[in-house]
Amino acid sequence: MKESVRIFRFAVIGTLNALITAFVIWLMMDELSYDYIPANITAYVVAQIHNFIWSKYWIFPIENKKNNIWKQMLFFCSAFGLAYSAQFLFLVTLVE
């Protein structure tokens, strides 16, 4: 696959992730009256699940079927946990 196509796909999914996150936060806080913490956690989880699926099958498709889905999910969840922890601490610091 050409790298320009991959970069375009990456940009599309990244933009969709930002829109999904913003929409879920808006929906939960403005329409459903949740506090910012559960809204943020839910939005981040929904967007990252979306990101994992699209990245696996559209941005970085792997021809080698030996790659274990559980290993990929474990690696993704570890990266997700680290990234979300940093983002969450930053959010709480700014809000509180």
PDB file of C-alpha atoms in Angstrom, residues 27-90:
ATOM      1  CA  LEU A  27     -24.292  13.953  24.366  1.00  0.00           C
ATOM      2  CA  MET A  28     -23.483  12.758  27.864  1.00  0.00           C
ATOM      3  CA  MET A  29     -22.911  16.170  29.445  1.00  0.00           C
ATOM      4  CA  ASP A  30     -25.497  18.354  27.698  1.00  0.00           C
ATOM      5  CA  GLU A  31     -28.263  15.933  26.825  1.00  0.00           C
ATOM      6  CA  LEU A  32     -27.923  13.287  29.551  1.00  0.00           C
ATOM      7  CA  SER A  33     -26.532  15.520  32.351  1.00  0.00           C
ATOM      8  CA  TYR A  34     -23.511  13.395  33.256  1.00  0.00           C
ATOM      9  CA  ASP A  35     -20.455  14.863  34.950  1.00  0.00           C
ATOM     10  CA  TYR A  36     -17.350  15.432  32.812  1.00  0.00           C
ATOM     11  CA  ILE A  37     -15.438  12.432  34.221  1.00  0.00           C
ATOM     12  CA  PRO A  38     -17.787   9.608  33.125  1.00  0.00           C
ATOM     13  CA  ALA A  39     -18.440  11.474  29.858  1.00  0.00           C
ATOM     14  CA  ASN A  40     -14.720  11.694  29.158  1.00  0.00           C
ATOM     15  CA  ILE A  41     -14.046   8.063  30.042  1.00  0.00           C
ATOM     16  CA  THR A  42     -16.930   6.803  27.892  1.00  0.00           C
ATOM     17  CA  ALA A  43     -16.015   9.004  24.938  1.00  0.00           C
ATOM     18  CA  TYR A  44     -12.371   7.949  25.038  1.00  0.00           C
ATOM     19  CA  VAL A  45     -13.242   4.240  25.223  1.00  0.00           C
ATOM     20  CA  VAL A  46     -15.762   4.458  22.354  1.00  0.00           C
ATOM     21  CA  ALA A  47     -13.322   6.403  20.157  1.00  0.00           C
ATOM     22  CA  GLN A  48     -10.442   4.023  20.864  1.00  0.00           C
ATOM     23  CA  ILE A  49     -12.504   0.935  20.055  1.00  0.00           C
ATOM     24  CA  HIS A  50     -13.429   2.633  16.779  1.00  0.00           C
ATOM     25  CA  ASN A  51      -9.741   3.423  16.227  1.00  0.00           C
ATOM     26  CA  PHE A  52      -8.600  -0.141  16.912  1.00  0.00           C
ATOM     27  CA  ILE A  53     -11.055  -1.696  14.466  1.00  0.00           C
ATOM     28  CA  TRP A  54     -10.372   0.741  11.623  1.00  0.00           C
ATOM     29  CA  SER A  55      -6.616   0.684  12.187  1.00  0.00           C
ATOM     30  CA  LYS A  56      -6.500  -3.091  12.140  1.00  0.00           C
ATOM     31  CA  TYR A  57      -8.568  -3.635   9.029  1.00  0.00           C
ATOM     32  CA  TRP A  58      -8.251  -0.442   6.958  1.00  0.00           C
ATOM     33  CA  ILE A  59      -5.125   1.566   7.826  1.00  0.00           C
ATOM     34  CA  PHE A  60      -2.670  -1.204   8.680  1.00  0.00           C
ATOM     35  CA  PRO A  61      -4.101  -4.425   7.243  1.00  0.00           C
ATOM     36  CA  ILE A  62      -1.808  -7.378   7.876  1.00  0.00           C
ATOM     37  CA  GLU A  63      -1.494 -10.103   5.320  1.00  0.00           C
ATOM     38  CA  ASN A  64       0.206 -12.385   7.846  1.00  0.00           C
ATOM     39  CA  LYS A  65      -2.637 -14.225   9.559  1.00  0.00           C
ATOM     40  CA  LYS A  66      -0.242 -15.618  12.199  1.00  0.00           C
ATOM     41  CA  ASN A  67      -0.623 -12.369  14.126  1.00  0.00           C
ATOM     42  CA  ASN A  68      -2.675 -13.203  17.207  1.00  0.00           C
ATOM     43  CA  ILE A  69      -5.696 -10.931  17.764  1.00  0.00           C
ATOM     44  CA  TRP A  70      -5.378 -11.338  21.553  1.00  0.00           C
ATOM     45  CA  LYS A  71      -1.751 -10.191  21.461  1.00  0.00           C
ATOM     46  CA  GLN A  72      -2.750  -7.171  19.384  1.00  0.00           C
ATOM     47  CA  MET A  73      -5.611  -6.349  21.750  1.00  0.00           C
ATOM     48  CA  LEU A  74      -3.334  -6.652  24.787  1.00  0.00           C
ATOM     49  CA  PHE A  75      -0.772  -4.321  23.210  1.00  0.00           C
ATOM     50  CA  PHE A  76      -3.518  -1.884  22.160  1.00  0.00           C
ATOM     51  CA  CYS A  77      -5.103  -1.903  25.628  1.00  0.00           C
ATOM     52  CA  SER A  78      -1.719  -1.274  27.255  1.00  0.00           C
ATOM     53  CA  ALA A  79      -1.042   1.685  24.964  1.00  0.00           C
ATOM     54  CA  PHE A  80      -4.611   2.887  25.515  1.00  0.00           C
ATOM     55  CA  GLY A  81      -4.226   2.724  29.300  1.00  0.00           C
ATOM     56  CA  LEU A  82      -0.989   4.669  29.257  1.00  0.00           C
ATOM     57  CA  ALA A  83      -2.297   7.338  26.877  1.00  0.00           C
ATOM     58  CA  TYR A  84      -5.606   7.703  28.680  1.00  0.00           C
ATOM     59  CA  SER A  85      -3.945   7.986  32.086  1.00  0.00           C
ATOM     60  CA  ALA A  86      -1.827  10.905  30.879  1.00  0.00           C
ATOM     61  CA  GLN A  87      -4.816  12.566  29.195  1.00  0.00           C
ATOM     62  CA  PHE A  88      -7.057  12.058  32.235  1.00  0.00           C
ATOM     63  CA  LEU A  89      -4.516  13.517  34.670  1.00  0.00           C
ATOM     64  CA  PHE A  90      -4.113  16.531  32.389  1.00  0.00           C
TER      65      PHE A  90
END
